[in-house]
Coordinates of C-alpha atoms and ligand atoms in Angstrom, one line a residue:
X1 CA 27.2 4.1 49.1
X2 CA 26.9 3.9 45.4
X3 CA 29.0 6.0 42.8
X4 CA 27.8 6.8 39.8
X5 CA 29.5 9.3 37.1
X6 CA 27.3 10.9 34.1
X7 CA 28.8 11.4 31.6
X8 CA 29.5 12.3 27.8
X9 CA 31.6 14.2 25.2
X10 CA 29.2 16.3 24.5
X11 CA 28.0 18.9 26.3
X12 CA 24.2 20.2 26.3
X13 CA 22.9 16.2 26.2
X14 CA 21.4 16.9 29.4
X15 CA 24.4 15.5 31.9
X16 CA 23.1 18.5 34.6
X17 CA 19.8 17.5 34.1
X18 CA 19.6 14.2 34.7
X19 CA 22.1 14.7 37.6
X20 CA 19.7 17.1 39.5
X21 CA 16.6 15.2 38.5
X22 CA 17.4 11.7 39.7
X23 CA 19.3 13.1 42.6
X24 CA 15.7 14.8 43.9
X25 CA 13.7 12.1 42.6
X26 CA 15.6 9.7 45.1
X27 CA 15.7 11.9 47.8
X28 CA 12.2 12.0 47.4
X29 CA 11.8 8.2 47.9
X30 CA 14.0 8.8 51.0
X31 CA 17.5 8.5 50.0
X32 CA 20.4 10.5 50.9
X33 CA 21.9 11.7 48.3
X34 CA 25.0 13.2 47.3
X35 CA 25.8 15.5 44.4
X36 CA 29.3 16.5 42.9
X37 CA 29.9 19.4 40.5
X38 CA 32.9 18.1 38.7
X39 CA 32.3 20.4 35.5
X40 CA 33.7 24.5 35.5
X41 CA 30.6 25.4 34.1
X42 CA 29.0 25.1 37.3
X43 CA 25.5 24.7 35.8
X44 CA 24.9 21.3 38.9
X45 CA 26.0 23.8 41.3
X46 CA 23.8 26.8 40.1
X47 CA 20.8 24.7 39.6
X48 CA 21.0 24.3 43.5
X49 CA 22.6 27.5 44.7
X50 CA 22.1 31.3 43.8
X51 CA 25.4 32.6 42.3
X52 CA 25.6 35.5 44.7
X53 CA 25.0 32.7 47.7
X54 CA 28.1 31.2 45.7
X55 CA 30.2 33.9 45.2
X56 CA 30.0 35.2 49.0
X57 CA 30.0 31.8 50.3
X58 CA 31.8 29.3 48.4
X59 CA 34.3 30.8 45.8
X60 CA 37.4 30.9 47.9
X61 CA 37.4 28.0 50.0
X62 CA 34.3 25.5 49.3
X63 CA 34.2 24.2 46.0
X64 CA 36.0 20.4 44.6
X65 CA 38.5 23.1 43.4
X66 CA 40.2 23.2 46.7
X67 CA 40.8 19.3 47.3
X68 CA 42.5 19.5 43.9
X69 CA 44.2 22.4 44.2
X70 CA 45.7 20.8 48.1
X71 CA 46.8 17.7 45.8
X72 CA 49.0 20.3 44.0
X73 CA 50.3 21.2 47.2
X74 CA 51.3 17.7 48.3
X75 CA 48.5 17.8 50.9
X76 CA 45.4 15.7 52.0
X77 CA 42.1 17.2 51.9
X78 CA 39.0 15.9 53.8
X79 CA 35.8 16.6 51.3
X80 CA 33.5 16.4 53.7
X81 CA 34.3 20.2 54.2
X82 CA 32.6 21.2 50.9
X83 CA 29.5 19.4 52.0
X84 CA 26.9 21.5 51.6
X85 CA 22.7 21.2 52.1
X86 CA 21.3 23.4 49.7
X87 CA 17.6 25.5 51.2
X88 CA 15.6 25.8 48.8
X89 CA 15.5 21.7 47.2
X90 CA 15.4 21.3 51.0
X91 CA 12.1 23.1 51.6
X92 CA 10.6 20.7 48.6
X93 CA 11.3 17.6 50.0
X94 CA 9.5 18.0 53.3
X95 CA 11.8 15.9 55.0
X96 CA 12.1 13.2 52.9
X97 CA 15.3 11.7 52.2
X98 CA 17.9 14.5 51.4
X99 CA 20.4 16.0 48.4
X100 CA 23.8 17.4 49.6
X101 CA 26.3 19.4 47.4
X102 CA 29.7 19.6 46.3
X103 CA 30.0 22.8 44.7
X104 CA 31.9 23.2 41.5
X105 CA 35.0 26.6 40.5
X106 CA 35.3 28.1 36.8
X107 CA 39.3 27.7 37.9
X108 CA 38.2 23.8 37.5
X109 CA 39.3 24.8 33.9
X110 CA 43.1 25.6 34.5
X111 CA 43.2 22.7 37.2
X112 CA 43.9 20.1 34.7
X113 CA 47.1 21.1 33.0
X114 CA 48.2 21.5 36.4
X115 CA 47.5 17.8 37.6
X116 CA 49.0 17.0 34.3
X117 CA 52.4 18.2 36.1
X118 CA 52.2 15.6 38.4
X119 CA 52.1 12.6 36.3
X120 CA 55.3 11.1 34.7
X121 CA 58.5 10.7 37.1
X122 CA 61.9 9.9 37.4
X123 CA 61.3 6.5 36.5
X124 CA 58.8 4.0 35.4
X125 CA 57.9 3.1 38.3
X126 CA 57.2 6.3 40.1
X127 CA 55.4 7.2 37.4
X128 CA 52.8 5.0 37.8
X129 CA 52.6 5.7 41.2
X130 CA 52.3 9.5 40.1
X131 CA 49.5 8.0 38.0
X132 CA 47.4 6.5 40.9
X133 CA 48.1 9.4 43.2
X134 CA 46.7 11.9 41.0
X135 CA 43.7 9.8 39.7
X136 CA 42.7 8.4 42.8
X137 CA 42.3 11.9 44.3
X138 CA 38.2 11.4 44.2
X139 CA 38.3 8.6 45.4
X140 CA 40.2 8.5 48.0
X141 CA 38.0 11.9 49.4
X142 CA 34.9 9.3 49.2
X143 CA 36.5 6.9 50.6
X144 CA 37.0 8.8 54.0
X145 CA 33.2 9.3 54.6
X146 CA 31.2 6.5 56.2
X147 CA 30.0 4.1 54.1
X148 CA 26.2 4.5 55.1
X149 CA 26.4 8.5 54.8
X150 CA 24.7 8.7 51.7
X151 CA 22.9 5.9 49.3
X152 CA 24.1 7.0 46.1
X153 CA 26.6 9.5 45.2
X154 CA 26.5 11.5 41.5
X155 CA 28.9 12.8 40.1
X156 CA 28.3 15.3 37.2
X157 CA 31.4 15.1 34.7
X158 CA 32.2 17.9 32.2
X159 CA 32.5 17.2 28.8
X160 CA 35.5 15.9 27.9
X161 CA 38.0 13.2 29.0
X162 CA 40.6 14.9 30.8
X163 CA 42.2 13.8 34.5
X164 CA 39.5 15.7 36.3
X165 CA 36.8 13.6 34.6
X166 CA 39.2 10.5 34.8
X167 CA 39.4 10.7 38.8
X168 CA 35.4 10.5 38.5
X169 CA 35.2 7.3 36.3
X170 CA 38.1 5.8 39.0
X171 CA 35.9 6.7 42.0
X172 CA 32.7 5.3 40.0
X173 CA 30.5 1.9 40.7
X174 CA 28.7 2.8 37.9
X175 CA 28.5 5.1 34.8
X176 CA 25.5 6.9 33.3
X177 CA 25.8 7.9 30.2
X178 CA 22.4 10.9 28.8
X179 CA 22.4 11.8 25.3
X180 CA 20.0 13.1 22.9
X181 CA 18.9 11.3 20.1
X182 CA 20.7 13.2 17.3
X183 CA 23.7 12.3 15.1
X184 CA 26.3 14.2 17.1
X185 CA 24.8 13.5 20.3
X186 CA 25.4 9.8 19.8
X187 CA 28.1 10.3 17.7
X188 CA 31.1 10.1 20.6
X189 CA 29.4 7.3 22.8
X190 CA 31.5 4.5 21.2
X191 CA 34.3 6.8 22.0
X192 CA 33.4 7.4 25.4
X193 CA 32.9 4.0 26.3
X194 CA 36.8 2.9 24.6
X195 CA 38.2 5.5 26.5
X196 CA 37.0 4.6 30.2
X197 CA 37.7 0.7 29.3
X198 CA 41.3 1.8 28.6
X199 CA 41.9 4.1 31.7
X200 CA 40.2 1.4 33.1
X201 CA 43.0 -1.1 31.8
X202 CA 46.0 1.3 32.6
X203 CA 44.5 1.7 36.1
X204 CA 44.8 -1.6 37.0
X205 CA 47.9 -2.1 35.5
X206 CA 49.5 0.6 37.3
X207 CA 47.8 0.1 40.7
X208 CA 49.9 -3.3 40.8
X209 CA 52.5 -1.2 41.6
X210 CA 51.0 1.7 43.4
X211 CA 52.5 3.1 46.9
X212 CA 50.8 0.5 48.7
X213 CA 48.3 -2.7 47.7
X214 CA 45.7 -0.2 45.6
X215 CA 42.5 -2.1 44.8
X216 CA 41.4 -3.0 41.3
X217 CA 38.7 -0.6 39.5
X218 CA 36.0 -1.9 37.5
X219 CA 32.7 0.9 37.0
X220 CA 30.5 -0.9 34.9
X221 CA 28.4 1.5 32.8
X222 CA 24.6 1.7 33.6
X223 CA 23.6 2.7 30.4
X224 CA 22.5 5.2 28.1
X225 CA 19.0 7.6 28.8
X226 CA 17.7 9.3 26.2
X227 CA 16.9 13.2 27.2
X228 CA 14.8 15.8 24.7
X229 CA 12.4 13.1 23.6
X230 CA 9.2 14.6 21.7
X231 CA 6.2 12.4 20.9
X232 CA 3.6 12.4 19.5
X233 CA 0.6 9.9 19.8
X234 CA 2.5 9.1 22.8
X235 CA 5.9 7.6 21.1
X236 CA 9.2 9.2 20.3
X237 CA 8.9 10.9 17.0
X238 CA 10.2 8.7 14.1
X239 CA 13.6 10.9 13.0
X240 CA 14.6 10.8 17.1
X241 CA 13.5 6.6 17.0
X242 CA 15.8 6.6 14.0
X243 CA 18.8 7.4 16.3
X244 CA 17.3 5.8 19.7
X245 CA 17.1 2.4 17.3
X246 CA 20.5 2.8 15.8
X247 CA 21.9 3.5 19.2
X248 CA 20.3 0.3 20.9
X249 CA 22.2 -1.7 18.1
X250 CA 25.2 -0.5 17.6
X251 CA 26.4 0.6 21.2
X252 CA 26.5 -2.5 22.8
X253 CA 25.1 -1.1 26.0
X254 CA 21.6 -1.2 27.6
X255 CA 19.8 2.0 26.8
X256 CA 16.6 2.6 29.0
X257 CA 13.2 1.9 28.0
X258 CA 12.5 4.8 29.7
X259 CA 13.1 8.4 28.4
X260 CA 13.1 12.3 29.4
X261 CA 10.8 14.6 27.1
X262 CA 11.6 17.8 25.8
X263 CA 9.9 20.5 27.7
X264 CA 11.3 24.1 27.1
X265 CA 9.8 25.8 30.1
X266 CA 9.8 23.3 32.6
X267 CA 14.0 22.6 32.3
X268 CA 15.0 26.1 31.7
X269 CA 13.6 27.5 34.7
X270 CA 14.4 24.9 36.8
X271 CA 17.9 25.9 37.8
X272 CA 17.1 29.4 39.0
X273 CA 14.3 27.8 41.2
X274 CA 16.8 25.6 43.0
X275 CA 14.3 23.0 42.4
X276 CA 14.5 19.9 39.9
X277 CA 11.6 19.9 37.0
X278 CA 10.7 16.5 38.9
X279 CA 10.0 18.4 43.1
X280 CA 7.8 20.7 41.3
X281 CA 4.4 21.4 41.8
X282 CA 2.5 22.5 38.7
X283 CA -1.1 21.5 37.2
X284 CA -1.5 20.1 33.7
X285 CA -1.2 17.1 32.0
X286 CA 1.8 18.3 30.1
X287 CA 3.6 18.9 33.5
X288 CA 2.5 15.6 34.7
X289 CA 4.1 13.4 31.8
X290 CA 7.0 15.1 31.8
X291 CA 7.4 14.1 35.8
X292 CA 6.0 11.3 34.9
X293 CA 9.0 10.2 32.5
X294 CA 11.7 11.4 35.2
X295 CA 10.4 8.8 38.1
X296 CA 10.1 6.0 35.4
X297 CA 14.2 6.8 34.4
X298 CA 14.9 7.1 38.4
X299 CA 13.1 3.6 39.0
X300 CA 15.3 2.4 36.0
X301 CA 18.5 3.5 37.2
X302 CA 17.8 3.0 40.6
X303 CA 17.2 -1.1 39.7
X304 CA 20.5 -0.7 37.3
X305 CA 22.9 -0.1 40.2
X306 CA 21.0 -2.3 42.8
X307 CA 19.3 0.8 45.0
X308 CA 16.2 -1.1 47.4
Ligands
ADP1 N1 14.3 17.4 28.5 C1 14.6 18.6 28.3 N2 13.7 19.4 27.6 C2 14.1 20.7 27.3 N3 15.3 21.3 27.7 C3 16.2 20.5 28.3 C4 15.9 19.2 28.6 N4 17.0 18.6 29.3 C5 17.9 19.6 29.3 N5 17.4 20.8 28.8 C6 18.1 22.1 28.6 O1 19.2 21.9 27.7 C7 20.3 22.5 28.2 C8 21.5 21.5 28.3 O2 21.1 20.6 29.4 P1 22.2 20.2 30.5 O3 21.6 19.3 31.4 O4 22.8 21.4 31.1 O5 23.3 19.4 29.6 P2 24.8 19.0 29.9 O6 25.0 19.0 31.3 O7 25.0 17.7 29.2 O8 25.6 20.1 29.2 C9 19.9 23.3 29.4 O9 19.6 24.6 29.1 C10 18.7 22.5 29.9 O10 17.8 23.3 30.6
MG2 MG1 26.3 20.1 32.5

């Protein structure tokens, strides 16, 4: 079971997208999959499941909420209750391999000035307990299913850096990091990667001392995919190559030679289909290079984190 959290600052890069489009496009080539709303916007979880579905069926009881919210209530929580096979995505892949859900809350929101009460302590010590408690919280949920019950897991971070997003980066194997190529967009990815290397750093530090021998982290980040590309004569157009060039450089990471195109119509229907852009079925060459750039980025990542 690989674990893999996308991630970025800033939101609208295409974190959802990617998410729900490598997700299917692995299921397609037979893998079982496993999906994680981690973000209050609940766009992973809508792209999959109809909101009223959601509302009568998941609200109260079945979202990552709950696991959370039992943490703030000094209990365990087994995940594998939120585990959910969404229909329609279903029906698409014939049988193939398989995408599962963990649904997402809007209470997400309040959730983490609530966890925030946990940390600290009477002294130093217990504090960093505190800290390992609270941040392993994902992981430790993951780490109660079988090893073999799903190939990859992907976790879809909001955007920003707070302990909900941290407990995703300390359950992680691997981190994904989308982005468009724009100033802003690439803008925070320094940042980004700083920030998990020190959590990273205080992790370990802390889990020296944890409650009992806690294990070492070390995600090691995939890389950086480029979403919204437009072309023309077949190429990035030369003000995005501008950024996709400076990013390559100046980032330090490996940035995929693969890339998503911008196609209006295809990704904004998508989520009320249930279906990913990349399980569709439509005619036209447009259509067809668009799906065409979504299995090349799957075969990339997939090779990144080692998937056969
Ligand atoms: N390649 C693309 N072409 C056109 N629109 C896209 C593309 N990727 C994402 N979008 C749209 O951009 C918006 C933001 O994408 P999303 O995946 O939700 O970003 P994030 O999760 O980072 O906030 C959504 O409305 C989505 O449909
Ligand atoms: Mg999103």
């Amino acid at each position: 079971m690989k674990i893999v959290s996308v991630i970025n600052y800033k939101g609208g890069v295409g974190k959802t997208t990617v998410t729900a489009n490598i997700a299917a496009e692995l299921a397609m080539r037979g893998k079982k999959i496993l999906i994680i709303d981690l973000d209050p916007q609940t766009n992973l979880t809508f792209s999959f499941i109809r909101p009223a579905d959601w509302e009568k069926n998941f609200a109260e009881r079945r979202t990552i909420k709950e696991s959370f919210d039992s943490l703030l209530e000094g209990k365990n929580f087994d995940i594998t209750k939120l585990i959910y096979a969404p229909s329609r995505v279903k029906v698409a892949l014939a049988g193939r391999g398989n995408i599962d859900i963990i649904c997402s809350h809007l209470g997400l929101i309040n959730v983490d000035l609530e966890l925030a009460t946990l940390l600290g302590g009477a002294n130093m010590r217990q504090s960093k307990q505190n800290f390992i408690r609270v941040h392993r919280r994902l992981a430790d949920g993951l780490a109660e299913m079988e090893d073999d019950a799903y190939d990859v897991v992907l976790i879809d971070c909001p955007p920003n850096f707070n302990i909900v997003t941290k407990t995703a980066i300390v359950a992680s194997d691997y981190i994904l990091v989308p982005t468009r190529p724009d100033y802003l967009s690439t803008l925070g990815i320094d940042y980004l990667i700083r920030n998990v290397a020190s959590l990273v750093a205080d992790y370990n530090d802390y889990a020296k001392e944890g409650p009992a021998v806690t294990e070492e982290i070390q995600p090691a980040t995939i890389g950086i995919v480029f979403n919204m590309i437009q072309e023309r004569s077949e190429a990035p157009i030369s003000a995005q190559q501008t950024y996709m060039q400076q990013v390559r450089r100046q980032s330090g990471l490996t940035v995929f030679t693969s890339y998503i195109k911008r196609n209006d119509t295809l990704f904004a229907s998508a989520p009320e289909s249930g279906v990913p852009v990349v399980l569709q079925s439509h005619s036209g060459g447009t259509y067809r290079s668009v799906v065409e750039g979504l299995e090349e980025v799957t075969t990339e990542f997939a090779g990144s984190i080692g998937l056969v």
